[in-house]
């Protein structure tokens, strides 16, 4: 396997970096804006006790809130993006802390907002709408607050919870520093005795190597280090769970799940229905494990055998320019308007392309007002092309919501966040299969499609079940120890992978390397989003322009309606398990295609 030296940030060509100067030209400009933003807290506090005096006063306060959100958008994105460029740089760590403190200060100053909105009678509020017609622009925002009145506290209690906000971010910050900045891993060694560096960025490529000695060595390298920090990792995750439980209890929710999903207007039944639907569909997953074991010709299938393609002799490699061209062709069914935005993102500094020393691992899209910022660690593999199309799905979702919605409704909720990204992935796979005639390469792509199902629909549901169960452990007052977490995680792996998978002891530690467990019930949306995306992509390809129009309407919707309603407008009903069941049925069908192709 080819490896290259990972550069320091200064050696990365400018064209491969995102245009951070579109936010602020210099650090000094950031600091000046940060200093100016400190006036917001007293300006907010000046409205305390006044939101019920008139419609004009309430409108002025809500417009001030829009002004603050726009100012904080640039500050938050600059500090966090600069910190992610090299997580070891203390100056940008401090910038992130300064912005977080400012956000908490403003939130604390505005803690009166919710209690005062809840104190308004329906008659008073109706009078405000009549006297101040422009206030109607904020009707949904106000209704969303008043809908949760049973979980809102007094002004003093709200101020106390807001002040605790910075402390509540600590588990995620500690995890990030431990995982991204402090952990280093021994080199992996291949069958020829050559050393290969193991980092967050190189681990999956090593797992995809046909050299099984190298795969096992990389697997052992990674988990040997996580094993050394298992107790610290457990204590950090325990702190996160206790924090979530504190806020859920304070707001009188029956569980942390109910607290997390209520803000997105998603019923908790959808979470449980996903897990139950996938449990009912574990037979195709077990069938896939058996097929993988057979195609790899192994007596035992281990966890380090999960990522290597089962079709040997095919290795699809891409330059970044080739990846962009492939993505443009794959997303052509979404129409020229969509492609024009995509080209703008490719050419206008939206993307930070390659890994550098200290750079945050993984990939993400951050939907700043000036334009989205996409972090990649591009290695030229097929997976990296899927990551590119995935993150640009997020980016264009943010771009369209920011462009088409007023400030108050631009931020779409996390339940729909993964739909646009995974719809793009499904369209990319459909395109690649449509232009591939070679039998072996087609089998390779179907294998990749199967891996998307395994990794997104099944694996993320397993993560979601783990997250639910550990939160329930915390609610029952059980100890969140490394031993307890490992035992639970190992049991879930056995359930999801079935009898033909050897559940290596090391995999019991995998929970310690999943950053999403600090995102408060985020991962289930990868699975629901994937199921929705499969349905949407097939509708777009089948129905064309009419389906595209409805889909782009969904992408432009922000949070102007609840997420279930937005998705229904695009043609998918997530209150039903039909999309999950259809996706697992397609997974089963693809397994049959793979068996037929490879005899």
mmCIF file of N, CA and C in Angstrom, residues 310-372:
data_model
loop_
_atom_site.group_PDB
_atom_site.id
_atom_site.type_symbol
_atom_site.label_atom_id
_atom_site.label_comp_id
_atom_site.label_asym_id
_atom_site.label_seq_id
_atom_site.Cartn_x
_atom_site.Cartn_y
_atom_site.Cartn_z
ATOM 1 N N UNK A 310 -14.451 -7.406 -1.304
ATOM 2 C CA UNK A 310 -14.469 -8.853 -1.513
ATOM 3 C C UNK A 310 -14.095 -9.206 -2.956
ATOM 4 N N UNK A 311 -14.014 -8.204 -3.811
ATOM 5 C CA UNK A 311 -13.630 -8.427 -5.203
ATOM 6 C C UNK A 311 -12.187 -7.981 -5.374
ATOM 7 N N UNK A 312 -11.285 -8.936 -5.524
ATOM 8 C CA UNK A 312 -9.859 -8.593 -5.644
ATOM 9 C C UNK A 312 -9.536 -8.119 -7.048
ATOM 10 N N UNK A 313 -8.440 -7.352 -7.133
ATOM 11 C CA UNK A 313 -7.955 -6.907 -8.430
ATOM 12 C C UNK A 313 -8.609 -5.637 -8.929
ATOM 13 N N UNK A 314 -9.553 -5.089 -8.162
ATOM 14 C CA UNK A 314 -10.204 -3.824 -8.525
ATOM 15 C C UNK A 314 -9.876 -2.813 -7.435
ATOM 16 N N UNK A 315 -9.206 -1.759 -7.814
ATOM 17 C CA UNK A 315 -8.933 -0.680 -6.861
ATOM 18 C C UNK A 315 -9.197 0.630 -7.581
ATOM 19 N N UNK A 316 -10.309 1.260 -7.260
ATOM 20 C CA UNK A 316 -10.702 2.497 -7.931
ATOM 21 C C UNK A 316 -10.046 3.674 -7.216
ATOM 22 N N UNK A 317 -9.170 4.354 -7.952
ATOM 23 C CA UNK A 317 -8.450 5.499 -7.398
ATOM 24 C C UNK A 317 -8.831 6.756 -8.169
ATOM 25 N N UNK A 318 -8.871 7.873 -7.471
ATOM 26 C CA UNK A 318 -9.301 9.134 -8.064
ATOM 27 C C UNK A 318 -8.393 10.268 -7.605
ATOM 28 N N UNK A 319 -8.032 11.135 -8.536
ATOM 29 C CA UNK A 319 -7.506 12.429 -8.117
ATOM 30 C C UNK A 319 -8.689 13.255 -7.630
ATOM 31 N N UNK A 320 -8.415 14.366 -6.966
ATOM 32 C CA UNK A 320 -9.535 15.182 -6.493
ATOM 33 C C UNK A 320 -10.308 15.776 -7.668
ATOM 34 N N UNK A 321 -9.619 16.151 -8.740
ATOM 35 C CA UNK A 321 -10.311 16.662 -9.926
ATOM 36 C C UNK A 321 -11.212 15.598 -10.530
ATOM 37 N N UNK A 322 -10.747 14.365 -10.582
ATOM 38 C CA UNK A 322 -11.577 13.276 -11.104
ATOM 39 C C UNK A 322 -12.784 13.027 -10.206
ATOM 40 N N UNK A 323 -12.564 13.129 -8.906
ATOM 41 C CA UNK A 323 -13.676 12.942 -7.965
ATOM 42 C C UNK A 323 -14.748 14.006 -8.192
ATOM 43 N N UNK A 324 -14.337 15.250 -8.370
ATOM 44 C CA UNK A 324 -15.303 16.332 -8.599
ATOM 45 C C UNK A 324 -16.088 16.108 -9.892
ATOM 46 N N UNK A 325 -15.397 15.689 -10.945
ATOM 47 C CA UNK A 325 -16.064 15.454 -12.227
ATOM 48 C C UNK A 325 -17.069 14.302 -12.115
ATOM 49 N N UNK A 326 -16.696 13.266 -11.402
ATOM 50 C CA UNK A 326 -17.600 12.133 -11.192
ATOM 51 C C UNK A 326 -18.850 12.563 -10.435
ATOM 52 N N UNK A 327 -18.659 13.377 -9.415
ATOM 53 C CA UNK A 327 -19.786 13.858 -8.622
ATOM 54 C C UNK A 327 -20.725 14.717 -9.471
ATOM 55 N N UNK A 328 -20.175 15.567 -10.304
ATOM 56 C CA UNK A 328 -21.007 16.403 -11.173
ATOM 57 C C UNK A 328 -21.870 15.550 -12.104
ATOM 58 N N UNK A 329 -21.288 14.514 -12.667
ATOM 59 C CA UNK A 329 -22.052 13.628 -13.560
ATOM 60 C C UNK A 329 -23.122 12.863 -12.788
ATOM 61 N N UNK A 330 -22.769 12.402 -11.599
ATOM 62 C CA UNK A 330 -23.706 11.592 -10.813
ATOM 63 C C UNK A 330 -24.922 12.398 -10.371
ATOM 64 N N UNK A 331 -24.716 13.693 -10.099
ATOM 65 C CA UNK A 331 -25.801 14.517 -9.575
ATOM 66 C C UNK A 331 -26.550 15.280 -10.665
ATOM 67 N N UNK A 332 -26.249 14.971 -11.918
ATOM 68 C CA UNK A 332 -26.954 15.611 -13.030
ATOM 69 C C UNK A 332 -28.476 15.457 -12.950
ATOM 70 N N UNK A 333 -29.016 14.329 -12.451
ATOM 71 C CA UNK A 333 -30.484 14.224 -12.344
ATOM 72 C C UNK A 333 -31.120 15.297 -11.463
ATOM 73 N N UNK A 334 -30.320 15.969 -10.604
ATOM 74 C CA UNK A 334 -30.868 17.013 -9.738
ATOM 75 C C UNK A 334 -31.021 18.351 -10.462
ATOM 76 N N UNK A 335 -30.579 18.441 -11.717
ATOM 77 C CA UNK A 335 -30.840 19.639 -12.509
ATOM 78 C C UNK A 335 -29.710 20.644 -12.501
ATOM 79 N N UNK A 336 -29.776 21.561 -13.459
ATOM 80 C CA UNK A 336 -28.693 22.516 -13.667
ATOM 81 C C UNK A 336 -28.552 23.508 -12.518
ATOM 82 N N UNK A 337 -29.659 23.899 -11.886
ATOM 83 C CA UNK A 337 -29.569 24.838 -10.755
ATOM 84 C C UNK A 337 -28.737 24.237 -9.621
ATOM 85 N N UNK A 338 -28.967 22.964 -9.339
ATOM 86 C CA UNK A 338 -28.199 22.278 -8.296
ATOM 87 C C UNK A 338 -26.732 22.187 -8.699
ATOM 88 N N UNK A 339 -26.479 21.830 -9.962
ATOM 89 C CA UNK A 339 -25.092 21.679 -10.427
ATOM 90 C C UNK A 339 -24.343 23.000 -10.397
ATOM 91 N N UNK A 340 -25.032 24.106 -10.659
ATOM 92 C CA UNK A 340 -24.374 25.412 -10.629
ATOM 93 C C UNK A 340 -23.860 25.730 -9.221
ATOM 94 N N UNK A 341 -24.648 25.398 -8.210
ATOM 95 C CA UNK A 341 -24.197 25.610 -6.823
ATOM 96 C C UNK A 341 -23.021 24.691 -6.516
ATOM 97 N N UNK A 342 -23.096 23.467 -6.991
ATOM 98 C CA UNK A 342 -22.019 22.502 -6.760
ATOM 99 C C UNK A 342 -20.706 23.003 -7.365
ATOM 100 N N UNK A 343 -20.777 23.516 -8.587
ATOM 101 C CA UNK A 343 -19.560 24.045 -9.229
ATOM 102 C C UNK A 343 -19.004 25.234 -8.449
ATOM 103 N N UNK A 344 -19.900 26.080 -7.946
ATOM 104 C CA UNK A 344 -19.451 27.214 -7.140
ATOM 105 C C UNK A 344 -18.704 26.722 -5.899
ATOM 106 N N UNK A 345 -19.235 25.701 -5.261
ATOM 107 C CA UNK A 345 -18.564 25.155 -4.078
ATOM 108 C C UNK A 345 -17.197 24.589 -4.403
ATOM 109 N N UNK A 346 -17.072 23.941 -5.561
ATOM 110 C CA UNK A 346 -15.796 23.350 -5.971
ATOM 111 C C UNK A 346 -14.744 24.409 -6.286
ATOM 112 N N UNK A 347 -15.171 25.573 -6.748
ATOM 113 C CA UNK A 347 -14.211 26.562 -7.247
ATOM 114 C C UNK A 347 -14.017 27.771 -6.336
ATOM 115 N N UNK A 348 -14.793 27.864 -5.246
ATOM 116 C CA UNK A 348 -14.802 29.107 -4.467
ATOM 117 C C UNK A 348 -14.377 28.933 -3.015
ATOM 118 N N UNK A 349 -13.530 27.948 -2.743
ATOM 119 C CA UNK A 349 -12.950 27.848 -1.408
ATOM 120 C C UNK A 349 -13.866 27.312 -0.342
ATOM 121 N N UNK A 350 -14.807 26.443 -0.729
ATOM 122 C CA UNK A 350 -15.655 25.827 0.294
ATOM 123 C C UNK A 350 -14.952 24.658 0.980
ATOM 124 N N UNK A 351 -13.952 24.055 0.323
ATOM 125 C CA UNK A 351 -13.473 22.731 0.745
ATOM 126 C C UNK A 351 -12.020 22.777 1.209
ATOM 127 N N UNK A 352 -11.741 22.136 2.356
ATOM 128 C CA UNK A 352 -10.382 21.891 2.834
ATOM 129 C C UNK A 352 -10.088 20.415 2.553
ATOM 130 N N UNK A 353 -9.200 20.144 1.592
ATOM 131 C CA UNK A 353 -9.201 18.854 0.913
ATOM 132 C C UNK A 353 -8.418 17.761 1.632
ATOM 133 N N UNK A 354 -7.155 18.015 1.981
ATOM 134 C CA UNK A 354 -6.261 16.926 2.371
ATOM 135 C C UNK A 354 -5.925 16.948 3.869
ATOM 136 N N UNK A 355 -5.471 15.814 4.357
ATOM 137 C CA UNK A 355 -5.016 15.693 5.750
ATOM 138 C C UNK A 355 -3.725 16.471 5.946
ATOM 139 N N UNK A 356 -3.587 17.123 7.093
ATOM 140 C CA UNK A 356 -2.293 17.657 7.528
ATOM 141 C C UNK A 356 -2.105 17.330 9.001
ATOM 142 N N UNK A 357 -0.897 17.452 9.478
ATOM 143 C CA UNK A 357 -0.619 17.118 10.879
ATOM 144 C C UNK A 357 -1.518 17.933 11.802
ATOM 145 N N UNK A 358 -2.176 17.234 12.719
ATOM 146 C CA UNK A 358 -3.015 17.900 13.713
ATOM 147 C C UNK A 358 -4.403 18.241 13.249
ATOM 148 N N UNK A 359 -4.689 18.062 11.953
ATOM 149 C CA UNK A 359 -6.018 18.412 11.442
ATOM 150 C C UNK A 359 -7.075 17.490 12.029
ATOM 151 N N UNK A 360 -8.243 18.039 12.250
ATOM 152 C CA UNK A 360 -9.349 17.227 12.771
ATOM 153 C C UNK A 360 -9.590 16.050 11.840
ATOM 154 N N UNK A 361 -9.865 14.892 12.412
ATOM 155 C CA UNK A 361 -10.097 13.696 11.617
ATOM 156 C C UNK A 361 -11.492 13.720 11.012
ATOM 157 N N UNK A 362 -11.728 12.803 10.081
ATOM 158 C CA UNK A 362 -13.053 12.630 9.512
ATOM 159 C C UNK A 362 -13.410 13.680 8.484
ATOM 160 N N UNK A 363 -14.685 13.997 8.406
ATOM 161 C CA UNK A 363 -15.193 14.959 7.437
ATOM 162 C C UNK A 363 -16.470 15.570 7.984
ATOM 163 N N UNK A 364 -16.766 16.796 7.553
ATOM 164 C CA UNK A 364 -18.028 17.439 7.925
ATOM 165 C C UNK A 364 -18.296 18.596 6.979
ATOM 166 N N UNK A 365 -19.524 19.099 7.035
ATOM 167 C CA UNK A 365 -19.886 20.351 6.386
ATOM 168 C C UNK A 365 -20.445 21.276 7.454
ATOM 169 N N UNK A 366 -20.019 22.528 7.424
ATOM 170 C CA UNK A 366 -20.494 23.539 8.371
ATOM 171 C C UNK A 366 -21.136 24.677 7.575
ATOM 172 N N UNK A 367 -22.417 24.906 7.800
ATOM 173 C CA UNK A 367 -23.173 25.812 6.937
ATOM 174 C C UNK A 367 -23.111 27.268 7.329
ATOM 175 N N UNK A 368 -21.949 27.872 7.199
ATOM 176 C CA UNK A 368 -21.788 29.294 7.519
ATOM 177 C C UNK A 368 -22.607 30.159 6.570
ATOM 178 N N UNK A 369 -22.940 31.376 7.027
ATOM 179 C CA UNK A 369 -23.717 32.291 6.202
ATOM 180 C C UNK A 369 -22.963 32.706 4.941
ATOM 181 N N UNK A 370 -21.674 32.958 5.068
ATOM 182 C CA UNK A 370 -20.919 33.439 3.902
ATOM 183 C C UNK A 370 -20.897 32.379 2.812
ATOM 184 N N UNK A 371 -20.717 31.154 3.178
ATOM 185 C CA UNK A 371 -20.862 29.963 2.349
ATOM 186 C C UNK A 371 -20.507 28.763 3.215
ATOM 187 N N UNK A 372 -20.928 27.554 2.834
ATOM 188 C CA UNK A 372 -20.565 26.386 3.642
ATOM 189 C C UNK A 372 -19.058 26.128 3.628
#
